[in-house]
mmCIF file of C-alpha atoms in Angstrom:
data_model
loop_
_atom_site.group_PDB
_atom_site.id
_atom_site.type_symbol
_atom_site.label_atom_id
_atom_site.label_comp_id
_atom_site.label_asym_id
_atom_site.label_seq_id
_atom_site.Cartn_x
_atom_site.Cartn_y
_atom_site.Cartn_z
ATOM 1 C CA ASP A 1 7.540 7.608 -13.256
ATOM 2 C CA ALA A 2 5.529 4.826 -11.728
ATOM 3 C CA LYS A 3 5.265 4.973 -7.946
ATOM 4 C CA THR A 4 5.326 1.191 -7.571
ATOM 5 C CA THR A 5 7.960 -1.525 -7.682
ATOM 6 C CA GLN A 6 7.130 -5.065 -8.756
ATOM 7 C CA PRO A 7 9.228 -8.133 -9.567
ATOM 8 C CA PRO A 8 9.595 -8.486 -13.329
ATOM 9 C CA SER A 9 8.386 -12.066 -13.429
ATOM 10 C CA MET A 10 6.981 -14.871 -11.291
ATOM 11 C CA ASP A 11 6.004 -18.494 -11.745
ATOM 12 C CA CYS A 12 3.103 -20.282 -10.065
ATOM 13 C CA ALA A 13 1.869 -23.836 -10.370
ATOM 14 C CA GLU A 14 -1.637 -24.296 -11.689
ATOM 15 C CA GLY A 15 -4.145 -24.694 -8.868
ATOM 16 C CA ARG A 16 -1.943 -23.001 -6.317
ATOM 17 C CA ALA A 17 -2.355 -19.494 -4.947
ATOM 18 C CA ALA A 18 -0.419 -16.814 -6.783
ATOM 19 C CA ASN A 19 0.867 -14.052 -4.517
ATOM 20 C CA LEU A 20 2.066 -10.954 -6.367
ATOM 21 C CA PRO A 21 3.901 -8.354 -4.264
ATOM 22 C CA CYS A 22 4.060 -4.612 -4.830
ATOM 23 C CA ASN A 23 5.969 -1.865 -3.053
ATOM 24 C CA HIS A 24 4.566 1.662 -2.964
ATOM 25 C CA SER A 25 6.472 3.378 -0.178
ATOM 26 C CA THR A 26 5.613 6.928 -1.330
ATOM 27 C CA ILE A 27 1.853 6.419 -1.528
ATOM 28 C CA SER A 28 -0.197 9.426 -0.410
ATOM 29 C CA GLY A 29 -3.099 9.292 1.993
ATOM 30 C CA ASN A 30 -5.729 9.810 -0.702
ATOM 31 C CA GLU A 31 -4.259 7.345 -3.198
ATOM 32 C CA TYR A 32 -5.722 3.937 -3.789
ATOM 33 C CA VAL A 33 -3.867 0.777 -4.770
ATOM 34 C CA TYR A 34 -5.227 -0.611 -8.025
ATOM 35 C CA TRP A 35 -4.404 -3.870 -9.767
ATOM 36 C CA TYR A 36 -4.905 -4.475 -13.456
ATOM 37 C CA ARG A 37 -3.778 -7.325 -15.655
ATOM 38 C CA GLN A 38 -3.131 -7.487 -19.361
ATOM 39 C CA ILE A 39 -3.381 -10.687 -21.291
ATOM 40 C CA HIS A 40 -1.376 -10.669 -24.503
ATOM 41 C CA SER A 41 -2.355 -7.730 -26.764
ATOM 42 C CA GLN A 42 -5.673 -7.144 -25.021
ATOM 43 C CA GLY A 43 -6.738 -4.068 -23.062
ATOM 44 C CA PRO A 44 -5.852 -4.009 -19.352
ATOM 45 C CA GLN A 45 -8.480 -5.673 -17.185
ATOM 46 C CA TYR A 46 -9.403 -4.180 -13.827
ATOM 47 C CA ILE A 47 -8.984 -6.671 -10.984
ATOM 48 C CA ILE A 48 -9.387 -4.956 -7.636
ATOM 49 C CA HIS A 49 -8.519 -1.836 -5.662
ATOM 50 C CA GLY A 50 -8.302 -0.749 -2.052
ATOM 51 C CA LEU A 51 -7.429 2.165 0.194
ATOM 52 C CA LYS A 52 -6.283 0.664 3.476
ATOM 53 C CA ASN A 53 -8.493 -2.301 4.248
ATOM 54 C CA ASN A 54 -8.068 -5.710 2.713
ATOM 55 C CA GLU A 55 -10.435 -6.324 -0.157
ATOM 56 C CA THR A 56 -11.804 -9.439 -1.846
ATOM 57 C CA ASN A 57 -13.894 -9.953 -4.951
ATOM 58 C CA GLU A 58 -14.668 -12.834 -7.276
ATOM 59 C CA MET A 59 -11.294 -12.536 -8.980
ATOM 60 C CA ALA A 60 -8.771 -11.896 -6.227
ATOM 61 C CA SER A 61 -7.892 -10.644 -2.778
ATOM 62 C CA LEU A 62 -5.844 -7.550 -1.999
ATOM 63 C CA ILE A 63 -3.829 -7.373 1.185
ATOM 64 C CA ILE A 64 -2.477 -3.916 2.103
ATOM 65 C CA THR A 65 0.004 -3.536 4.936
ATOM 66 C CA GLU A 66 -0.943 -1.340 7.860
ATOM 67 C CA ASP A 67 1.574 1.355 6.869
ATOM 68 C CA ARG A 68 0.236 1.131 3.266
ATOM 69 C CA LYS A 69 3.755 0.927 1.875
ATOM 70 C CA SER A 70 3.226 -2.440 0.228
ATOM 71 C CA SER A 71 0.497 -4.775 -0.891
ATOM 72 C CA THR A 72 -0.052 -8.290 -2.211
ATOM 73 C CA LEU A 73 -2.495 -9.448 -4.839
ATOM 74 C CA ILE A 74 -3.650 -13.003 -4.275
ATOM 75 C CA LEU A 75 -5.174 -15.182 -6.985
ATOM 76 C CA PRO A 76 -6.488 -18.060 -4.849
ATOM 77 C CA HIS A 77 -6.461 -20.880 -7.413
ATOM 78 C CA ALA A 78 -4.383 -19.933 -10.421
ATOM 79 C CA THR A 79 -5.301 -21.325 -13.828
ATOM 80 C CA LEU A 80 -3.518 -21.140 -17.167
ATOM 81 C CA ARG A 81 -5.859 -18.291 -18.131
ATOM 82 C CA ASP A 82 -4.310 -16.175 -15.388
ATOM 83 C CA THR A 83 -1.049 -15.971 -17.359
ATOM 84 C CA ALA A 84 -0.666 -12.216 -17.938
ATOM 85 C CA VAL A 85 1.236 -9.076 -17.007
ATOM 86 C CA TYR A 86 -0.039 -7.744 -13.687
ATOM 87 C CA TYR A 87 0.219 -4.029 -12.976
ATOM 88 C CA CYS A 88 0.112 -2.526 -9.495
ATOM 89 C CA ILE A 89 -0.813 1.157 -9.607
ATOM 90 C CA VAL A 90 -1.343 3.905 -7.060
ATOM 91 C CA SER A 91 -3.824 6.566 -8.063
ATOM 92 C CA ARG A 92 -6.345 8.980 -6.643
ATOM 93 C CA GLY A 93 -8.792 7.517 -9.100
ATOM 94 C CA ASP A 94 -9.582 10.765 -10.893
ATOM 95 C CA ASP A 95 -6.077 10.983 -12.209
ATOM 96 C CA LYS A 96 -4.187 9.470 -15.087
ATOM 97 C CA ILE A 97 -2.891 5.953 -14.578
ATOM 98 C CA ILE A 98 0.886 5.680 -14.639
ATOM 99 C CA PHE A 99 1.817 2.141 -15.548
ATOM 100 C CA GLY A 100 5.116 0.617 -14.535
ATOM 101 C CA LYS A 101 6.598 -2.508 -16.079
ATOM 102 C CA GLY A 102 4.391 -4.883 -14.108
ATOM 103 C CA THR A 103 4.974 -8.522 -13.201
ATOM 104 C CA ARG A 104 4.780 -11.183 -15.879
ATOM 105 C CA LEU A 105 3.043 -14.117 -14.213
ATOM 106 C CA HIS A 106 3.572 -17.550 -15.725
ATOM 107 C CA ILE A 107 1.185 -20.289 -14.628
ATOM 108 C CA LEU A 108 2.855 -23.664 -14.974
ATOM 109 C CA PRO A 109 0.756 -26.765 -15.780
ATOM 110 C CA ASP B 1 -24.162 -4.059 -20.267
ATOM 111 C CA ALA B 2 -21.655 -3.249 -22.996
ATOM 112 C CA GLY B 3 -18.173 -2.451 -21.870
ATOM 113 C CA VAL B 4 -15.817 -0.009 -23.522
ATOM 114 C CA THR B 5 -15.753 -0.443 -27.286
ATOM 115 C CA GLN B 6 -13.189 0.819 -29.767
ATOM 116 C CA SER B 7 -13.025 1.001 -33.527
ATOM 117 C CA PRO B 8 -11.419 0.013 -35.727
ATOM 118 C CA THR B 9 -9.653 -3.051 -34.362
ATOM 119 C CA HIS B 10 -6.689 -2.728 -36.667
ATOM 120 C CA LEU B 11 -5.494 0.041 -38.933
ATOM 121 C CA ILE B 12 -2.598 0.443 -41.345
ATOM 122 C CA LYS B 13 -1.447 3.906 -42.420
ATOM 123 C CA THR B 14 1.597 5.408 -44.086
ATOM 124 C CA ARG B 15 3.887 8.104 -42.757
ATOM 125 C CA GLY B 16 2.438 11.595 -42.979
ATOM 126 C CA GLN B 17 -1.167 10.465 -43.020
ATOM 127 C CA GLN B 18 -3.781 11.295 -40.445
ATOM 128 C CA VAL B 19 -5.842 8.810 -38.407
ATOM 129 C CA THR B 20 -8.978 8.931 -36.264
ATOM 130 C CA LEU B 21 -9.706 6.328 -33.612
ATOM 131 C CA ARG B 22 -13.047 6.010 -31.855
ATOM 132 C CA CYS B 23 -14.168 4.999 -28.395
ATOM 133 C CA SER B 24 -17.557 4.424 -26.791
ATOM 134 C CA PRO B 25 -17.435 4.403 -23.008
ATOM 135 C CA LYS B 26 -19.012 1.874 -20.706
ATOM 136 C CA SER B 27 -22.678 2.601 -20.069
ATOM 137 C CA GLY B 28 -23.078 5.281 -17.401
ATOM 138 C CA HIS B 29 -19.510 6.557 -17.690
ATOM 139 C CA ASP B 30 -18.740 10.168 -18.550
ATOM 140 C CA THR B 31 -14.943 10.373 -18.599
ATOM 141 C CA VAL B 32 -12.669 9.007 -21.305
ATOM 142 C CA SER B 33 -8.899 8.588 -21.198
ATOM 143 C CA TRP B 34 -6.583 7.560 -24.010
ATOM 144 C CA TYR B 35 -3.333 5.610 -23.702
ATOM 145 C CA GLN B 36 -0.639 4.554 -26.135
ATOM 146 C CA GLN B 37 1.100 1.215 -25.662
ATOM 147 C CA ALA B 38 4.200 0.501 -27.696
ATOM 148 C CA LEU B 39 5.263 -3.105 -28.123
ATOM 149 C CA GLY B 40 6.730 -4.504 -24.922
ATOM 150 C CA GLN B 41 5.947 -1.387 -22.880
ATOM 151 C CA GLY B 42 3.252 -0.402 -20.410
ATOM 152 C CA PRO B 43 0.507 1.963 -21.545
ATOM 153 C CA GLN B 44 1.374 5.674 -21.571
ATOM 154 C CA PHE B 45 -1.263 8.309 -20.774
ATOM 155 C CA ILE B 46 -2.135 10.630 -23.675
ATOM 156 C CA PHE B 47 -5.053 12.701 -22.379
ATOM 157 C CA GLN B 48 -8.367 12.605 -20.564
ATOM 158 C CA TYR B 49 -11.714 14.139 -21.543
ATOM 159 C CA TYR B 50 -14.549 15.152 -19.269
ATOM 160 C CA GLU B 51 -17.521 17.366 -20.087
ATOM 161 C CA GLU B 52 -16.261 17.585 -23.680
ATOM 162 C CA GLU B 53 -13.005 19.226 -22.611
ATOM 163 C CA GLU B 54 -9.459 17.998 -22.261
ATOM 164 C CA ARG B 55 -8.838 17.817 -18.535
ATOM 165 C CA GLN B 56 -5.356 16.323 -18.345
ATOM 166 C CA ARG B 57 -2.638 15.712 -20.885
ATOM 167 C CA GLY B 58 0.430 13.540 -20.859
ATOM 168 C CA ASN B 59 3.732 14.167 -22.586
ATOM 169 C CA PHE B 60 2.525 13.877 -26.179
ATOM 170 C CA PRO B 61 2.959 16.410 -29.005
ATOM 171 C CA ASP B 62 0.161 18.522 -30.429
ATOM 172 C CA ARG B 63 -0.129 16.065 -33.325
ATOM 173 C CA PHE B 64 -2.267 14.090 -30.884
ATOM 174 C CA SER B 65 -5.655 15.663 -30.365
ATOM 175 C CA GLY B 66 -9.012 14.493 -29.206
ATOM 176 C CA HIS B 67 -12.647 15.217 -28.869
ATOM 177 C CA GLN B 68 -15.497 14.157 -26.647
ATOM 178 C CA PHE B 69 -19.075 14.262 -27.842
ATOM 179 C CA PRO B 70 -22.244 15.018 -25.848
ATOM 180 C CA ASN B 71 -22.972 11.279 -25.631
ATOM 181 C CA TYR B 72 -19.538 10.873 -23.937
ATOM 182 C CA SER B 73 -17.981 8.969 -26.832
ATOM 183 C CA SER B 74 -14.570 10.156 -27.887
ATOM 184 C CA GLU B 75 -12.150 10.351 -30.793
ATOM 185 C CA LEU B 76 -8.376 10.377 -30.869
ATOM 186 C CA ASN B 77 -6.786 12.073 -33.875
ATOM 187 C CA VAL B 78 -3.152 11.775 -34.833
ATOM 188 C CA ASN B 79 -1.750 13.989 -37.613
ATOM 189 C CA ALA B 80 1.429 13.636 -39.630
ATOM 190 C CA LEU B 81 1.938 10.024 -38.602
ATOM 191 C CA LEU B 82 5.444 8.826 -37.785
ATOM 192 C CA LEU B 83 6.745 5.275 -37.744
ATOM 193 C CA GLY B 84 7.039 5.616 -33.963
ATOM 194 C CA ASP B 85 3.288 6.111 -33.658
ATOM 195 C CA SER B 86 2.803 2.411 -34.346
ATOM 196 C CA ALA B 87 1.227 1.087 -31.158
ATOM 197 C CA LEU B 88 -1.856 -0.251 -29.450
ATOM 198 C CA TYR B 89 -4.140 2.667 -28.608
ATOM 199 C CA LEU B 90 -6.297 2.086 -25.578
ATOM 200 C CA CYS B 91 -9.368 3.918 -24.422
ATOM 201 C CA ALA B 92 -10.523 3.788 -20.810
ATOM 202 C CA SER B 93 -13.735 5.120 -19.326
ATOM 203 C CA SER B 94 -14.770 6.012 -15.813
ATOM 204 C CA LEU B 95 -17.481 7.825 -13.901
ATOM 205 C CA GLU B 96 -16.512 11.194 -12.517
ATOM 206 C CA GLN B 97 -16.984 11.048 -8.762
ATOM 207 C CA GLY B 98 -14.355 13.591 -7.763
ATOM 208 C CA TRP B 99 -11.999 10.776 -6.936
ATOM 209 C CA LYS B 100 -11.965 7.042 -6.502
ATOM 210 C CA ASN B 101 -12.853 6.422 -10.135
ATOM 211 C CA THR B 102 -12.007 3.047 -11.582
ATOM 212 C CA GLN B 103 -11.001 3.141 -15.219
ATOM 213 C CA TYR B 104 -12.184 0.324 -17.469
ATOM 214 C CA PHE B 105 -10.272 -0.322 -20.668
ATOM 215 C CA GLY B 106 -11.412 -1.245 -24.132
ATOM 216 C CA PRO B 107 -9.745 -3.860 -26.329
ATOM 217 C CA GLY B 108 -7.649 -1.282 -28.147
ATOM 218 C CA THR B 109 -6.907 -0.293 -31.737
ATOM 219 C CA ARG B 110 -3.696 -1.637 -33.231
ATOM 220 C CA LEU B 111 -2.186 1.080 -35.460
ATOM 221 C CA THR B 112 0.630 0.213 -37.826
ATOM 222 C CA VAL B 113 2.431 3.040 -39.612
ATOM 223 C CA LEU B 114 4.471 2.030 -42.673
#
């Protein structure tokens, strides 16, 4: 079973920041938080990952709470192309990825 | 720099047949994982290959087998196809670093079993 809990769906207005929450209360010390997204019928796309520090790249920012039991993926300026299913995953990195149901993000024009 | 590539894109087979799917990893990667994604579901882990050997396996029957070649490319074979094998088959590659490996996915092969 997936070790993460995400809301099944969210809406965000185009141009606004999309904040996607994830709970992972049983995360182990050597597990990373990974985020992937999957646009309809395509392969999952890697977005970002982190261990305990906040991370930022050209796609998104990842905010991890100090106790590491939850995190938030932030898409700073959402566009229609960001409409996808977003998966939050905890993994050591050398292990199989266990996908949950993810969050279906709808970007509204 | 080419990403993960998979072939074919689409495939139609009938029950009982056998199928082979192919994957070329991202340049510099040495580990290949395969996933099955049924319609409306998240991907499910099938197995992972490293150094030409199966390193991990998910909850899939022996009808699912694989191979990794010296150039790190990989094949997924499914025998005695069932209707329930219809799915998007995804390949992901990564670089073995002991841990902290990010897996990058290919576009997938859509298999339809009639």
